[in-house]
Coordinates of C-alpha atoms in Angstrom, one line a residue:
X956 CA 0.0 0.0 0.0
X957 CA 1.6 3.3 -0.8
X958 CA 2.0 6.6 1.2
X959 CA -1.1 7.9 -0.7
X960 CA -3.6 5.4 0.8
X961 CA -1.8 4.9 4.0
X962 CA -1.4 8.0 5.4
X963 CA -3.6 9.9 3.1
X964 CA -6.9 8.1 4.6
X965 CA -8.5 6.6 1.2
X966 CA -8.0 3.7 3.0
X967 CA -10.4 4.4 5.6
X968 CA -10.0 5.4 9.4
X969 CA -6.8 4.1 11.3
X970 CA -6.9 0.7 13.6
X971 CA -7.3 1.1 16.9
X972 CA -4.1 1.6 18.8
X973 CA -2.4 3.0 15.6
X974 CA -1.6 6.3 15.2
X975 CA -4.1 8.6 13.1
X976 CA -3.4 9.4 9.5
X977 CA -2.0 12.3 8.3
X978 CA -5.1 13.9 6.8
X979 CA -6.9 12.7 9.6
X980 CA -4.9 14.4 11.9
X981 CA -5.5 17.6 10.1
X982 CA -9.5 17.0 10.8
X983 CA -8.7 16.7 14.1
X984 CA -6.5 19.8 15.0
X985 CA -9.2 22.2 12.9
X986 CA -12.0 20.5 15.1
X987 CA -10.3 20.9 18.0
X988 CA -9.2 24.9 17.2
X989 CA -13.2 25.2 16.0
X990 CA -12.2 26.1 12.3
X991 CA -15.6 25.7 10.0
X992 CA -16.7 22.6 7.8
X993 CA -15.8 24.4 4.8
X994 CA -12.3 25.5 6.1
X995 CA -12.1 21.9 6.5
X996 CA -12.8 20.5 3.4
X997 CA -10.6 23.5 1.6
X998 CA -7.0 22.8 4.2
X999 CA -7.6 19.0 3.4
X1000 CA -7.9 19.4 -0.4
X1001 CA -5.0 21.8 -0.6
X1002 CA -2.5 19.6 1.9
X1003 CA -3.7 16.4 -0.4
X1004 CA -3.0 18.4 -3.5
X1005 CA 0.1 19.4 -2.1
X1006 CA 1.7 15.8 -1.3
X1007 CA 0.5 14.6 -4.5
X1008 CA 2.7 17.1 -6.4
X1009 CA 5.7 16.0 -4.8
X1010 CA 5.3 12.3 -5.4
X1011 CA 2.9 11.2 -2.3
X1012 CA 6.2 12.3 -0.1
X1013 CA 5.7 12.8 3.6
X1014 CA 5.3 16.3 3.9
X1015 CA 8.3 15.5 6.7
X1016 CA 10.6 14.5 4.3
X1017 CA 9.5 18.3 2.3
X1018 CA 9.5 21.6 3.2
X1019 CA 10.3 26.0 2.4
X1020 CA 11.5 25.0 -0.8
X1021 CA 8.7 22.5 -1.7
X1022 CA 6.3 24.9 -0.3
X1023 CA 6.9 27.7 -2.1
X1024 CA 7.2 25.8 -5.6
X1025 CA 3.8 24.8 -5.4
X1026 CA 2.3 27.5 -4.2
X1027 CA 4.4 29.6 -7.2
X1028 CA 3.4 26.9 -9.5
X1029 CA -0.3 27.9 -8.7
X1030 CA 0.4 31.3 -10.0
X1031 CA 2.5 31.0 -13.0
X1032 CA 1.2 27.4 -14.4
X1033 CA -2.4 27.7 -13.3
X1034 CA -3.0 31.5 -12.9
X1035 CA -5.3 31.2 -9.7
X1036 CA -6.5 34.0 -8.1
X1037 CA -4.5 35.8 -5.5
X1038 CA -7.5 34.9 -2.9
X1039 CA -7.0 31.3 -4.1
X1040 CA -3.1 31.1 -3.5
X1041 CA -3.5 32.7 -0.2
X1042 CA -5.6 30.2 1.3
X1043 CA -3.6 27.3 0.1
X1044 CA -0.7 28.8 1.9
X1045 CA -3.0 29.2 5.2
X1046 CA -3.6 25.7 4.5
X1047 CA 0.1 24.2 4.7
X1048 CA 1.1 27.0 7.2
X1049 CA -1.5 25.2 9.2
X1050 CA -0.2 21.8 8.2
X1051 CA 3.2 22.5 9.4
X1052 CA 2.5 24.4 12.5
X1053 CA -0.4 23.1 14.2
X1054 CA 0.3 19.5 13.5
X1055 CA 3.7 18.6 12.8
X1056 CA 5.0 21.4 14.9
X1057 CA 7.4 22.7 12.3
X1058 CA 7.4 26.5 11.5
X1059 CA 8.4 27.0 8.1
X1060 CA 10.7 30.4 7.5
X1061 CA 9.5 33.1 6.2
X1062 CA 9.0 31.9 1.8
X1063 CA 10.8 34.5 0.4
X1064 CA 11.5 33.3 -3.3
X1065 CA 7.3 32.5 -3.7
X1066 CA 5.9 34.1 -6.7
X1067 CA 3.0 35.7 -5.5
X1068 CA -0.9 36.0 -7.5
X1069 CA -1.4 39.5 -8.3
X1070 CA -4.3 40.9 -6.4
X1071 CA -6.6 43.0 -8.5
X1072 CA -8.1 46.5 -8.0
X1073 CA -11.6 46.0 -8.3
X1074 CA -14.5 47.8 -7.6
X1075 CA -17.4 45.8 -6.1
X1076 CA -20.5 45.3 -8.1
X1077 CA -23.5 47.5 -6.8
X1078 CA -26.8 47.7 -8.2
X1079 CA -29.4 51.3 -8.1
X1080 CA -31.9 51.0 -6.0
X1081 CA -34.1 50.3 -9.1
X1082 CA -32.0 47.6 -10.3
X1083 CA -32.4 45.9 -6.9
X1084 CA -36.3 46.6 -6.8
X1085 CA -36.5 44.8 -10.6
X1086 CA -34.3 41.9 -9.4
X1087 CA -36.3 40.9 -6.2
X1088 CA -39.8 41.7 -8.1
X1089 CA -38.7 38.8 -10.4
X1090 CA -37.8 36.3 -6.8
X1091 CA -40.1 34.5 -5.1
X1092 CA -40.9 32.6 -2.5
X1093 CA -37.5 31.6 0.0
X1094 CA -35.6 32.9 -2.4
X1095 CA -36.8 36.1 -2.5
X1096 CA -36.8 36.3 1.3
X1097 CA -33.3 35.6 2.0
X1098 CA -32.0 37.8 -0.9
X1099 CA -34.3 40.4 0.5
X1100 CA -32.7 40.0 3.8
X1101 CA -29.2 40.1 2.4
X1102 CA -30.0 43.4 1.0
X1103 CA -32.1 45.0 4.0
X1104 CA -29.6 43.3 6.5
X1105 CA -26.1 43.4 4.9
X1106 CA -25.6 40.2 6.2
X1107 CA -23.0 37.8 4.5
X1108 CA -24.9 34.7 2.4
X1109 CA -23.6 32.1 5.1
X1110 CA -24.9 34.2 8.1
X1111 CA -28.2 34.3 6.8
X1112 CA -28.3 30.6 6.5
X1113 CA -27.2 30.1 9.3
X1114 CA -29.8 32.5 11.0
X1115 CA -31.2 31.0 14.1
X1116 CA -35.0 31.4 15.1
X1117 CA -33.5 32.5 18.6
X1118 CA -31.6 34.8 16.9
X1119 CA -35.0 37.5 15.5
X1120 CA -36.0 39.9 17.4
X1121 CA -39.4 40.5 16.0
X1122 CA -40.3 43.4 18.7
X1123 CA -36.8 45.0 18.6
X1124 CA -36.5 44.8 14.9
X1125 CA -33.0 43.2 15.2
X1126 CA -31.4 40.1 13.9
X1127 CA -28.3 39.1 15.7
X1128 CA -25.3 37.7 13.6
X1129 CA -23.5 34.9 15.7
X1130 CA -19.9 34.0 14.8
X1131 CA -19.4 36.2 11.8
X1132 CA -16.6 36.6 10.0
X1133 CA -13.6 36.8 12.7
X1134 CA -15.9 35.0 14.8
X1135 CA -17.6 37.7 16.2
X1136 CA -21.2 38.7 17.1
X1137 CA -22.8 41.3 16.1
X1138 CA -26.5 42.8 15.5
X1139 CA -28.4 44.3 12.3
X1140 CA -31.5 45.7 11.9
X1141 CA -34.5 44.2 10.5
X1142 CA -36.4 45.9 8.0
X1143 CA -40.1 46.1 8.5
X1144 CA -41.2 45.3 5.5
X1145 CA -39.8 41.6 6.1
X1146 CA -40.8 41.0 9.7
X1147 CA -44.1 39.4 8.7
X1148 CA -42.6 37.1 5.5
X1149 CA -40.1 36.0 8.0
X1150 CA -42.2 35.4 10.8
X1151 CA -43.9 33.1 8.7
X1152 CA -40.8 31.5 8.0
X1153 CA -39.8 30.9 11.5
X1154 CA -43.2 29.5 11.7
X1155 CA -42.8 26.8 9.0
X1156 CA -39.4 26.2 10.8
X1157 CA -40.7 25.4 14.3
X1158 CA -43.9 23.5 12.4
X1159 CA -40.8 20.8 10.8
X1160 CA -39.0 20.9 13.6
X1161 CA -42.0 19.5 15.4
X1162 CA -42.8 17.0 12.9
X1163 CA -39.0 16.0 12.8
X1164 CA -38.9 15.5 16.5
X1165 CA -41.9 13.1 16.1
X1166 CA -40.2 10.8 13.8
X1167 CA -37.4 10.8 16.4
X1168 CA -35.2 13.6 14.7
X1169 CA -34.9 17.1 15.2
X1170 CA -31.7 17.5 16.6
X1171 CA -29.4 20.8 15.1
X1172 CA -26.3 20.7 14.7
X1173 CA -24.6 23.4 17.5
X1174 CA -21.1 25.3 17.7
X1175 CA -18.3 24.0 19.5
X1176 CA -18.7 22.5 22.6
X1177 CA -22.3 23.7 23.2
X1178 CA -23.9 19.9 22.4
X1179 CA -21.7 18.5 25.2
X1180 CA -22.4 21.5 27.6
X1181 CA -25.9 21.5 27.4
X1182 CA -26.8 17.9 25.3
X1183 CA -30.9 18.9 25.4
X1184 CA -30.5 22.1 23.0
X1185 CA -29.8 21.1 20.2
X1186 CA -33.7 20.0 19.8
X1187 CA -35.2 23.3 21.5
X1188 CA -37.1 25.6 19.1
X1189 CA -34.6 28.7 19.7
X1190 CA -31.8 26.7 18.0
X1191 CA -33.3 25.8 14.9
X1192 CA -32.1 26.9 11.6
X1193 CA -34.9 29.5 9.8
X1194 CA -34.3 28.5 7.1
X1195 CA -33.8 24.9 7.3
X1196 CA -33.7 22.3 3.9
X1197 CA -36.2 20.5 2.6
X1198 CA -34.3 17.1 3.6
X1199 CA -32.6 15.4 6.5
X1200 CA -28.7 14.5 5.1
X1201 CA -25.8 12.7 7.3
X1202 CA -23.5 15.2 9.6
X1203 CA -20.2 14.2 7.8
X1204 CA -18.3 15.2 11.1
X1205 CA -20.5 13.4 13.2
X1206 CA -22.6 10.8 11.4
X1207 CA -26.1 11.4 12.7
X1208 CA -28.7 12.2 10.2
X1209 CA -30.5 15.9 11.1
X1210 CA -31.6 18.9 9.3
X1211 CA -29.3 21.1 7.8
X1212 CA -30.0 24.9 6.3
X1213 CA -31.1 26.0 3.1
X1214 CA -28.4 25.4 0.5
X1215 CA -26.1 28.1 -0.9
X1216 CA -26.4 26.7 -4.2
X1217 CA -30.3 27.2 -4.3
X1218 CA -30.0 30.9 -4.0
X1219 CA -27.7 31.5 -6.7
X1220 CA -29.6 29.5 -9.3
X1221 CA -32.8 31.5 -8.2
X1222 CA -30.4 34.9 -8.7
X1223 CA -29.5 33.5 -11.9
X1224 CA -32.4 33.2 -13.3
X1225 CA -34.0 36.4 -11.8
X1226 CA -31.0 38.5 -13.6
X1227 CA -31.8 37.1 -16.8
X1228 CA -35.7 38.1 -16.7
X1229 CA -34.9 41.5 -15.2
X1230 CA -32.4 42.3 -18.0
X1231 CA -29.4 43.2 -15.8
X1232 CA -26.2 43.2 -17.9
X1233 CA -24.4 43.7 -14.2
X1234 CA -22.5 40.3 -12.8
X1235 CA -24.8 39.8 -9.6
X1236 CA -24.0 37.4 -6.5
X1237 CA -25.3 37.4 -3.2
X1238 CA -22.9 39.1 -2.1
X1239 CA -24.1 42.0 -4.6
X1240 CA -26.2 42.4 -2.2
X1241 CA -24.4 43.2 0.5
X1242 CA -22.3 46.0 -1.1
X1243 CA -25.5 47.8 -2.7
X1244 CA -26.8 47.7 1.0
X1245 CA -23.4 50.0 2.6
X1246 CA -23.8 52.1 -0.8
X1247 CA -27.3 52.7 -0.6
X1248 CA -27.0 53.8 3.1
X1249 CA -24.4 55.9 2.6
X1250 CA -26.0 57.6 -0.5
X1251 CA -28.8 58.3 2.0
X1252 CA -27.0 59.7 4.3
X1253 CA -26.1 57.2 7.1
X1254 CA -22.8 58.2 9.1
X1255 CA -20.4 55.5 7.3
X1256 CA -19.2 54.2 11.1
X1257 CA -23.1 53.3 11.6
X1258 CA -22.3 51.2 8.5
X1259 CA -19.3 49.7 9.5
X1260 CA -21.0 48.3 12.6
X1261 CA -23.9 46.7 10.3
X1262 CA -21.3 45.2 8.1
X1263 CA -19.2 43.7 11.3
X1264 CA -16.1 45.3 9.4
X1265 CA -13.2 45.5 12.0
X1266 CA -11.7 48.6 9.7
X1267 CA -13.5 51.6 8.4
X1268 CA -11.3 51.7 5.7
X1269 CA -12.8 47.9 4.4
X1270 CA -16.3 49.6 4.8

């Protein structure tokens, strides 16, 4: 059996009283330092990427000068983004430090992605009006929200029903970017769509916990710390899927929240029968909601604190 399949893990999980594989070892340490599912998936695909262009080679027996070829060869030979280059080196930095203990110095011969100057995408306030008039249903809802919150895609998905403050008129953002917390207003306008969201949430939550499901997935240490919340109303996604799927971290079947994917087919589609000729994204969004307060004449630190944006000058 080679390197690859060994101490790769496409051979499955390690016998007991042997010592974890490599990559599994990497799904350890980014559980244990509470790094996301999709930072996960990206520094496992990278450090696998990574052994298999030098030969399935322990990345022991490699190192600075290995490093910074691939990562150079990312930019000359397949002219990734600069974004994309970055995060593989986050990746193997993490690799080398947090589980082999080995601090690389500093790679100063690696040819670097050039980082564009570009200037988000914002739409008029008419251009947003068109595209939402031609969403609908959950769709519409959650791009609504992007724009009247200026919440990031993932936050809104993530959007727990404990989380609205219908009487306030506030939504709090947990774990942001940086993982920080933060709170946003809600317009008025959506407070009775999404109440009967969070209705239609709690209603499958109740029919989930009948068929003996109904458990959501919780952050960190929480499910240990108090092991009856994850099926209390509060803690349930508002937007949840249609269909119960298998935690890959953890193996039991639950509810997960609406998917990603969904939302940009639905934007797609809406652009084309709105006739926008602008690129738009959900996070489109989010930058026409800053500009749009701003224009109006919203003090830009007001804005900053809606956005969660640790610098003004990001804002």
């Amino acid at each position: 059996m080679s390197y690859g399949q060994r101490e790769m893990g496409v051979a499955g999980p390690a016998a007991d009283g042997q010592k974890p594989r490599l990559l599994e070892q990497v799904r350890r340490r980014l559980r244990a330092k509470h790094y996301s599912l999709r930072t996960e998936q990206a520094y496992v695909g990278w450090i696998r990427r990574f052994i298999l262009a030098n030969g399935k080679r322990h990345p022991r027996q490699l190192g600075a000068a290995e490093v910074e070829t691939f990562l150079s060869a990312l930019a000359n030979e397949h002219a990734v983004a600069a974004g994309t280059q970055n995060q593989a080196l986050a990746a193997l930095l993490f690799l080398y430090r947090e589980v082999l203990g080995d601090e690389l110095p500093w790679l100063e011969n690696l040819t670097r992605a050039k980082r564009p100057q570009r200037l988000p995408v914002v739409l008029s306030v008419e251009e947003t009006r068109t595209l939402l008039a031609c969403m609908d249903g959950r769709a519409w809802l959650v791009a609504s929200l992007l724009y009247g919150t200026g919440m990031r895609l993932m936050e809104c998905l993530r959007l727990r029903v404990k989380d609205v403050d219908f009487t306030r008129g506030e939504i709090t953002v947990r774990d942001g970017k940086g993982g920080k917390d933060r709170r946003t207003v809600l317009p008025r306008s959506l407070a009775e769509p999404l109440q009967r969201e969070v209705e239609r949430a709690l209603l499958l939550h109740r029919r989930d916990v009948a068929q003996g499901h109904g458990h959501a997935w919780l952050p960190h240490a929480l499910e240990r710390k108090y092991p009856n919340a994850n099926r209390e109303p509060g803690w349930q996604y508002v937007f949840p899927s249609h269909h119960l799927a298998v935690d890959p971290r953890s193996g039991v079947q639950r509810r997960h929240h609406f998917g990603e994917a969904v939302l940009s087919r639905a934007l797609k589609t809406a652009r084309t029968r709105a006739q926008l000729l602008k690129p738009v994204t959900a996070h489109t969004f989010r930058h026409s909601f800053a500009t749009h307060l701003i224009e109006a004449g919203y003090d830009i630190r007001t804005v900053q604190e809606l956005l969660g944006h640790k610098d003004v000058a990001t804002t």
